[in-house]
CSV table of N, CA, C and O in Angstrom, one decimal:
chain,number,residue,atom,x,y,z
A,38,UNK,N,148.6,-48.3,155.3
A,38,UNK,CA,148.5,-47.9,156.7
A,38,UNK,C,148.0,-46.2,156.4
A,38,UNK,O,149.1,-45.6,155.8
A,39,UNK,N,147.1,-45.8,157.0
A,39,UNK,CA,146.5,-44.4,157.1
A,39,UNK,C,147.6,-43.3,157.9
A,39,UNK,O,148.3,-44.2,158.7
A,40,UNK,N,147.3,-42.3,157.5
A,40,UNK,CA,148.1,-41.2,158.3
A,40,UNK,C,147.9,-41.2,159.9
A,40,UNK,O,148.9,-41.0,160.9
A,41,UNK,N,146.7,-41.6,160.3
A,41,UNK,CA,146.3,-41.5,161.7
A,41,UNK,C,147.2,-42.7,162.5
A,41,UNK,O,147.9,-42.7,163.5
A,42,UNK,N,147.1,-44.2,161.7
A,42,UNK,CA,147.9,-44.9,162.1
A,42,UNK,C,149.6,-44.8,162.2
A,42,UNK,O,150.1,-45.3,163.2
A,43,UNK,N,149.9,-44.2,161.2
A,43,UNK,CA,151.4,-43.8,161.4
A,43,UNK,C,151.5,-42.8,162.4
A,43,UNK,O,152.5,-43.0,163.2
A,44,UNK,N,150.5,-42.0,162.8
A,44,UNK,CA,150.7,-41.2,164.0
A,44,UNK,C,151.1,-41.9,165.2
A,44,UNK,O,151.6,-41.4,166.5
A,45,UNK,N,149.9,-42.7,165.1
A,45,UNK,CA,149.9,-43.8,166.4
A,45,UNK,C,151.1,-44.6,166.7
A,45,UNK,O,151.7,-44.6,167.6
A,46,UNK,N,151.5,-45.1,165.6
A,46,UNK,CA,152.9,-45.6,165.4
A,46,UNK,C,154.1,-44.9,165.9
A,46,UNK,O,154.8,-45.4,166.8
A,47,UNK,N,154.3,-43.5,165.6
A,47,UNK,CA,155.0,-42.6,165.7
A,47,UNK,C,155.3,-42.6,167.5
A,47,UNK,O,156.1,-42.4,168.1
A,48,UNK,N,153.8,-42.4,167.7
A,48,UNK,CA,153.7,-42.0,169.1
A,48,UNK,C,154.2,-43.1,170.1
A,48,UNK,O,154.7,-43.2,171.4
A,49,UNK,N,153.9,-44.3,169.6
A,49,UNK,CA,154.0,-45.7,170.6
A,49,UNK,C,155.5,-45.8,170.4
A,49,UNK,O,156.0,-46.4,171.3
A,50,UNK,N,156.7,-45.3,169.6
A,50,UNK,CA,157.8,-45.7,169.6
A,50,UNK,C,158.9,-44.7,169.7
A,50,UNK,O,160.0,-45.0,169.6
A,51,UNK,N,158.4,-43.5,170.4
A,51,UNK,CA,159.0,-42.5,170.5
A,51,UNK,C,159.3,-42.7,172.3
A,51,UNK,O,158.4,-43.2,172.8
A,52,UNK,N,160.6,-42.5,172.8
A,52,UNK,CA,160.8,-42.9,174.0
A,52,UNK,C,160.1,-42.1,174.9
A,52,UNK,O,160.0,-42.4,176.2
A,53,UNK,N,159.9,-40.6,174.8
A,53,UNK,CA,159.1,-39.8,175.6
A,53,UNK,C,158.3,-38.7,174.7
A,53,UNK,O,158.5,-38.7,173.5
A,54,UNK,N,157.6,-37.9,175.2
A,54,UNK,CA,157.2,-37.0,174.8
A,54,UNK,C,157.5,-35.8,174.3
A,54,UNK,O,157.7,-35.2,173.1
A,55,UNK,N,158.9,-35.6,174.8
A,55,UNK,CA,160.2,-34.8,174.2
A,55,UNK,C,160.5,-35.0,173.1
A,55,UNK,O,160.7,-34.1,172.1
A,56,UNK,N,160.7,-36.3,172.8
A,56,UNK,CA,161.3,-36.6,171.2
A,56,UNK,C,159.9,-36.6,170.6
A,56,UNK,O,160.1,-36.1,169.1
A,57,UNK,N,158.9,-37.0,170.7
A,57,UNK,CA,157.9,-36.7,169.6
A,57,UNK,C,157.6,-35.3,169.4
A,57,UNK,O,157.2,-35.0,168.8
A,58,UNK,N,157.6,-34.6,170.5
A,58,UNK,CA,157.4,-33.0,170.3
A,58,UNK,C,158.4,-32.4,169.4
A,58,UNK,O,158.2,-31.5,168.5
A,59,UNK,N,159.4,-32.8,169.5
A,59,UNK,CA,160.8,-32.3,168.7
A,59,UNK,C,160.4,-33.0,167.4
A,59,UNK,O,160.7,-31.9,166.3
A,60,UNK,N,159.9,-34.3,167.1
A,60,UNK,CA,159.7,-34.5,165.7
A,60,UNK,C,158.8,-33.6,165.1
A,60,UNK,O,158.6,-33.5,164.1
A,61,UNK,N,157.7,-33.8,165.8
A,61,UNK,CA,156.5,-33.1,165.0
A,61,UNK,C,156.9,-31.4,165.1
A,61,UNK,O,156.4,-30.8,164.1
A,62,UNK,N,157.7,-31.0,165.7
A,62,UNK,CA,158.0,-29.3,165.3
A,62,UNK,C,158.7,-29.4,164.3
A,62,UNK,O,158.7,-28.4,163.5
A,63,UNK,N,159.8,-30.4,164.0
A,63,UNK,CA,160.3,-30.3,162.5
A,63,UNK,C,159.5,-30.3,161.6
A,63,UNK,O,159.6,-29.7,160.5
A,64,UNK,N,158.4,-31.2,161.5
A,64,UNK,CA,157.6,-31.4,160.3
A,64,UNK,C,156.5,-30.0,160.4
A,64,UNK,O,156.8,-29.9,159.1
A,65,UNK,N,156.4,-29.6,161.4
A,65,UNK,CA,155.4,-28.5,161.3
A,65,UNK,C,156.4,-27.2,160.9
A,65,UNK,O,156.0,-26.2,160.1
A,66,UNK,N,157.7,-27.1,161.0
A,66,UNK,CA,158.6,-26.1,160.7
A,66,UNK,C,158.8,-26.3,159.2
A,66,UNK,O,159.2,-25.2,158.2
A,67,UNK,N,159.0,-27.4,158.7
A,67,UNK,CA,159.0,-27.7,157.0
A,67,UNK,C,157.7,-27.2,156.4
A,67,UNK,O,158.0,-26.4,155.5
A,68,UNK,N,156.6,-27.2,157.0
A,68,UNK,CA,155.4,-26.9,156.3
A,68,UNK,C,155.1,-25.4,156.4
A,68,UNK,O,154.7,-24.7,155.4
A,69,UNK,N,155.9,-24.8,157.8
A,69,UNK,CA,155.9,-23.1,157.6
A,69,UNK,C,156.6,-22.7,156.8
A,69,UNK,O,156.4,-21.6,156.2
A,70,UNK,N,157.7,-23.3,156.4
A,70,UNK,CA,158.5,-22.6,155.7
A,70,UNK,C,158.1,-22.8,153.9
A,70,UNK,O,158.3,-21.9,153.4
A,71,UNK,N,157.5,-23.8,153.8
A,71,UNK,CA,156.7,-24.1,152.5
A,71,UNK,C,155.8,-22.9,152.4
A,71,UNK,O,155.3,-22.2,151.4
A,72,UNK,N,155.0,-22.8,153.4
A,72,UNK,CA,153.9,-21.4,153.5
A,72,UNK,C,154.5,-20.1,153.2
A,72,UNK,O,154.0,-19.4,152.7
A,73,UNK,N,155.4,-20.0,154.1
A,73,UNK,CA,156.1,-18.8,153.9
A,73,UNK,C,156.7,-18.7,152.3
A,73,UNK,O,156.6,-17.3,151.6
A,74,UNK,N,157.2,-19.4,151.7
A,74,UNK,CA,157.6,-19.3,150.4
A,74,UNK,C,156.3,-19.1,149.5
A,74,UNK,O,156.6,-18.1,148.4
A,75,UNK,N,155.1,-19.8,149.8
A,75,UNK,CA,154.2,-19.4,148.6
A,75,UNK,C,153.5,-18.1,149.4
A,75,UNK,O,153.3,-17.3,148.3
A,76,UNK,N,153.7,-17.4,150.5
A,76,UNK,CA,153.1,-16.4,150.6
A,76,UNK,C,154.0,-15.1,149.6
A,76,UNK,O,153.4,-14.1,149.4
A,77,UNK,N,155.3,-15.4,150.2
A,77,UNK,CA,156.2,-14.6,149.0
A,77,UNK,C,155.8,-14.4,147.6
A,77,UNK,O,156.0,-13.5,147.2
A,78,UNK,N,155.8,-15.4,146.8
A,78,UNK,CA,155.2,-15.6,145.7
A,78,UNK,C,153.9,-14.9,145.4
A,78,UNK,O,153.8,-14.0,144.4
A,79,UNK,N,153.0,-15.1,146.4
A,79,UNK,CA,151.5,-14.1,146.2
A,79,UNK,C,152.0,-12.9,146.3
A,79,UNK,O,151.1,-11.9,145.4
A,80,UNK,N,152.8,-12.6,147.4
A,80,UNK,CA,153.0,-11.1,147.5
A,80,UNK,C,153.6,-10.4,146.4
A,80,UNK,O,153.2,-9.0,146.1
A,81,UNK,N,154.7,-10.9,145.8
A,81,UNK,CA,155.2,-10.4,144.6
A,81,UNK,C,154.0,-10.3,143.4
A,81,UNK,O,153.9,-9.3,142.6
A,82,UNK,N,153.3,-11.3,143.3
A,82,UNK,CA,152.1,-11.3,142.0
A,82,UNK,C,151.3,-10.0,142.4
A,82,UNK,O,150.8,-9.5,141.8
A,83,UNK,N,150.8,-9.9,143.6
A,83,UNK,CA,149.7,-9.0,144.1
A,83,UNK,C,150.4,-7.8,144.2
A,83,UNK,O,149.8,-6.8,143.6
A,84,UNK,N,151.6,-7.5,144.4
A,84,UNK,CA,152.6,-6.0,144.2
A,84,UNK,C,152.8,-6.0,142.7
A,84,UNK,O,152.3,-4.4,142.6
A,85,UNK,N,152.6,-6.6,141.9
A,85,UNK,CA,152.6,-6.3,140.4
A,85,UNK,C,151.2,-5.5,140.0
A,85,UNK,O,151.3,-4.5,139.5
A,86,UNK,N,150.3,-6.3,140.6
A,86,UNK,CA,148.8,-5.6,140.1
A,86,UNK,C,148.7,-4.4,140.6
A,86,UNK,O,148.3,-3.4,140.4
A,87,UNK,N,149.1,-4.4,141.8
A,87,UNK,CA,149.0,-3.1,142.9
A,87,UNK,C,149.6,-1.9,142.2
A,87,UNK,O,149.2,-0.6,142.3
A,88,UNK,N,150.8,-2.2,141.6
A,88,UNK,CA,151.8,-1.2,140.9
A,88,UNK,C,150.9,-0.5,139.8
A,88,UNK,O,150.9,0.2,139.4
A,89,UNK,N,150.6,-1.8,139.1
A,89,UNK,CA,149.9,-1.7,137.5
A,89,UNK,C,148.8,-0.8,137.4
A,89,UNK,O,148.5,0.3,136.7
A,90,UNK,N,147.8,-1.0,138.6
A,90,UNK,CA,146.7,-0.3,138.7
A,90,UNK,C,146.8,1.1,139.6
A,90,UNK,O,145.8,1.5,140.1
A,91,UNK,N,147.9,1.0,140.6
A,91,UNK,CA,148.1,2.2,141.3
A,91,UNK,C,146.8,2.3,142.3
A,91,UNK,O,146.2,2.9,142.9
A,92,UNK,N,146.8,1.0,143.2
A,92,UNK,CA,145.5,0.6,144.0
A,92,UNK,C,146.2,-0.3,145.0
A,92,UNK,O,146.7,-1.4,144.4
A,93,UNK,N,145.7,-0.5,146.2
A,93,UNK,CA,146.1,-1.5,147.3
A,93,UNK,C,145.2,-2.6,147.1
A,93,UNK,O,143.9,-2.5,146.6
A,94,UNK,N,145.2,-3.7,147.6
A,94,UNK,CA,144.5,-4.9,147.4
A,94,UNK,C,143.2,-4.5,148.4
A,94,UNK,O,142.1,-5.1,147.8
A,95,UNK,N,143.4,-4.0,149.4
A,95,UNK,CA,142.0,-3.6,150.1
A,95,UNK,C,141.2,-3.0,149.5
A,95,UNK,O,139.9,-3.2,149.6
A,96,UNK,N,141.8,-1.7,148.8
A,96,UNK,CA,140.7,-0.9,148.0
A,96,UNK,C,140.3,-1.7,146.9
A,96,UNK,O,139.0,-1.6,146.0
A,97,UNK,N,141.1,-2.3,146.2
A,97,UNK,CA,140.7,-3.0,144.8
A,97,UNK,C,139.6,-4.1,145.4
A,97,UNK,O,138.5,-4.3,144.6
A,98,UNK,N,140.0,-4.7,146.7
A,98,UNK,CA,139.0,-5.9,146.9
A,98,UNK,C,137.5,-5.3,147.4
A,98,UNK,O,136.6,-5.8,146.7
A,99,UNK,N,137.5,-4.0,147.7
A,99,UNK,CA,136.5,-3.2,148.2
A,99,UNK,C,135.7,-3.0,146.6
A,99,UNK,O,134.2,-3.1,146.8
A,100,UNK,N,136.2,-2.4,145.8
A,100,UNK,CA,135.7,-1.9,144.6
A,100,UNK,C,135.5,-3.1,143.6
A,100,UNK,O,134.4,-3.2,142.8
A,101,UNK,N,136.1,-4.4,143.9
A,101,UNK,CA,135.8,-5.4,143.1
A,101,UNK,C,134.4,-6.2,143.4
A,101,UNK,O,133.3,-6.4,142.5
A,102,UNK,N,134.3,-6.0,144.7
A,102,UNK,CA,133.2,-6.8,145.3
A,102,UNK,C,132.0,-6.0,145.5
A,102,UNK,O,130.6,-6.4,145.1
A,103,UNK,N,132.0,-4.6,144.9
A,103,UNK,CA,130.8,-3.8,144.8
A,103,UNK,C,130.6,-3.8,143.2
A,103,UNK,O,129.4,-3.0,142.9
A,104,UNK,N,131.2,-4.5,142.5
A,104,UNK,CA,131.0,-4.6,141.2
A,104,UNK,C,131.7,-3.3,140.3
A,104,UNK,O,131.3,-3.0,139.0
A,105,UNK,N,132.3,-2.4,140.8
A,105,UNK,CA,132.8,-0.9,140.1
A,105,UNK,C,133.9,-1.3,139.3
A,105,UNK,O,133.8,-0.5,138.2
A,106,UNK,N,134.5,-2.4,139.1
A,106,UNK,CA,135.6,-2.7,138.3
A,106,UNK,C,135.4,-3.8,137.0
A,106,UNK,O,136.1,-3.7,135.9
A,107,UNK,N,134.0,-4.3,136.9
A,107,UNK,CA,133.7,-5.0,135.9
A,107,UNK,C,134.1,-6.4,136.3
A,107,UNK,O,134.6,-7.0,137.4
A,108,UNK,N,134.2,-7.3,135.2
A,108,UNK,CA,134.6,-8.8,135.2
A,108,UNK,C,135.6,-9.2,134.4
A,108,UNK,O,135.6,-10.2,133.6
A,109,UNK,N,136.7,-8.3,134.6
A,109,UNK,CA,138.0,-8.8,133.5
A,109,UNK,C,138.5,-10.0,134.2
A,109,UNK,O,138.8,-10.0,135.5
A,110,UNK,N,139.2,-11.0,133.5
A,110,UNK,CA,139.9,-12.0,133.9
A,110,UNK,C,140.9,-11.4,135.0
A,110,UNK,O,141.1,-12.1,136.0
A,111,UNK,N,141.6,-10.6,134.4
A,111,UNK,CA,143.1,-10.2,135.4
A,111,UNK,C,142.7,-9.8,136.9
A,111,UNK,O,143.1,-9.8,137.8
A,112,UNK,N,141.2,-9.1,137.0
A,112,UNK,CA,140.5,-8.9,138.3
A,112,UNK,C,140.2,-9.9,139.1
A,112,UNK,O,140.5,-10.1,140.3
A,113,UNK,N,139.8,-10.9,138.2
A,113,UNK,CA,139.7,-12.3,138.9
A,113,UNK,C,141.0,-13.0,139.6
A,113,UNK,O,141.1,-13.4,140.3
A,114,UNK,N,141.9,-12.9,138.9
A,114,UNK,CA,143.3,-13.2,138.9
A,114,UNK,C,143.8,-12.5,140.4
A,114,UNK,O,144.2,-13.3,141.2
A,115,UNK,N,143.5,-11.4,140.3
A,115,UNK,CA,144.2,-10.7,141.6
A,115,UNK,C,143.5,-11.0,142.8
A,115,UNK,O,143.8,-10.9,143.6
A,116,UNK,N,141.8,-11.0,142.7
A,116,UNK,CA,141.2,-11.4,143.8
A,116,UNK,C,141.3,-12.5,144.2
A,116,UNK,O,141.4,-12.8,145.5
A,117,UNK,N,141.7,-13.6,143.4
A,117,UNK,CA,142.0,-15.0,143.7
A,117,UNK,C,143.3,-15.0,144.7
A,117,UNK,O,143.6,-15.5,145.7
A,118,UNK,N,144.2,-14.5,144.0
A,118,UNK,CA,145.6,-14.2,144.9
A,118,UNK,C,145.7,-13.5,146.1
A,118,UNK,O,145.9,-13.8,147.1
A,119,UNK,N,144.6,-12.4,146.4
A,119,UNK,CA,144.2,-11.9,147.6
A,119,UNK,C,143.5,-12.9,148.5
A,119,UNK,O,144.0,-13.1,149.8
A,120,UNK,N,142.8,-13.9,147.9
A,120,UNK,CA,142.0,-14.9,148.8
A,120,UNK,C,143.1,-15.9,149.2
A,120,UNK,O,142.9,-16.4,150.4
A,121,UNK,N,143.9,-16.5,148.1
A,121,UNK,CA,145.0,-17.2,148.6
A,121,UNK,C,145.9,-16.6,149.7
A,121,UNK,O,146.4,-17.3,150.5
A,122,UNK,N,146.5,-15.6,149.7
A,122,UNK,CA,147.1,-15.0,150.7
A,122,UNK,C,146.5,-14.9,151.9
A,122,UNK,O,147.4,-15.0,152.8
A,123,UNK,N,145.1,-14.6,152.0
A,123,UNK,CA,144.3,-14.4,153.4
A,123,UNK,C,144.8,-16.0,153.9
A,123,UNK,O,144.8,-16.3,155.1
A,124,UNK,N,144.1,-16.8,153.2
A,124,UNK,CA,144.3,-18.5,153.7
A,124,UNK,C,145.8,-18.8,154.0
A,124,UNK,O,145.8,-19.4,155.1
A,125,UNK,N,146.6,-18.4,153.2
A,125,UNK,CA,148.0,-18.9,153.7
A,125,UNK,C,148.6,-18.1,155.0
A,125,UNK,O,149.1,-18.6,155.7
A,126,UNK,N,148.0,-17.1,155.0
A,126,UNK,CA,148.4,-16.2,156.3
A,126,UNK,C,147.7,-17.1,157.7
A,126,UNK,O,148.4,-17.0,158.6
A,127,UNK,N,146.6,-17.5,157.4
A,127,UNK,CA,145.7,-18.0,158.4
A,127,UNK,C,146.5,-19.4,158.8
A,127,UNK,O,146.6,-19.7,160.1
A,128,UNK,N,146.6,-20.0,157.8
A,128,UNK,CA,147.7,-21.2,158.0
A,128,UNK,C,149.0,-20.7,158.7
A,128,UNK,O,149.6,-21.7,159.8
A,129,UNK,N,149.8,-20.2,158.5
A,129,UNK,CA,151.1,-19.5,159.0
A,129,UNK,C,151.0,-19.3,160.5
A,129,UNK,O,151.6,-19.4,161.1
A,130,UNK,N,149.8,-18.2,161.0
A,130,UNK,CA,149.3,-18.0,162.0
A,130,UNK,C,149.2,-19.1,163.0
A,130,UNK,O,149.9,-19.4,163.8
A,131,UNK,N,148.5,-19.9,162.5
A,131,UNK,CA,148.2,-21.4,163.2
A,131,UNK,C,149.6,-22.2,163.5
A,131,UNK,O,149.5,-23.0,164.7
A,132,UNK,N,150.4,-22.2,162.3
A,132,UNK,CA,151.4,-23.0,162.7
A,132,UNK,C,152.6,-22.4,163.7
A,132,UNK,O,153.1,-23.1,164.7
A,133,UNK,N,152.5,-21.0,163.6
A,133,UNK,CA,153.5,-20.2,164.5
A,133,UNK,C,152.8,-20.3,165.9
A,133,UNK,O,153.7,-20.5,167.0
A,134,UNK,N,151.7,-20.4,166.2
A,134,UNK,CA,151.0,-20.7,167.5
A,134,UNK,C,151.4,-22.1,168.1
A,134,UNK,O,151.8,-22.2,169.1
A,135,UNK,N,151.5,-23.2,167.2
A,135,UNK,CA,151.6,-24.4,167.4
A,135,UNK,C,153.1,-24.5,168.0
A,135,UNK,O,153.4,-25.5,168.6
A,136,UNK,N,153.8,-23.8,167.3
A,136,UNK,CA,155.5,-23.9,167.4
A,136,UNK,C,155.4,-23.0,168.6
A,136,UNK,O,156.8,-23.3,169.4
């Protein structure tokens, strides 16, 4: 049984929309909590880079994208963390709006 079939089954077997909304809300809260945990880890890792290089991530990204910083592996790691943070923030925002 695929995910859509499971959702249909859940919808068919809930006594009313309020119950279904509650169940879906609980599931979304679990996902939101996991995303917030990931965000906290990303923020800690990014903070280490910002302190080490005395540079905000915003300025770092500008300089990195313009090629001023070169292509050291640790700069790619920092850039990737910034991209992951942006992505998880978008997901968190969507989840918060849904709740």
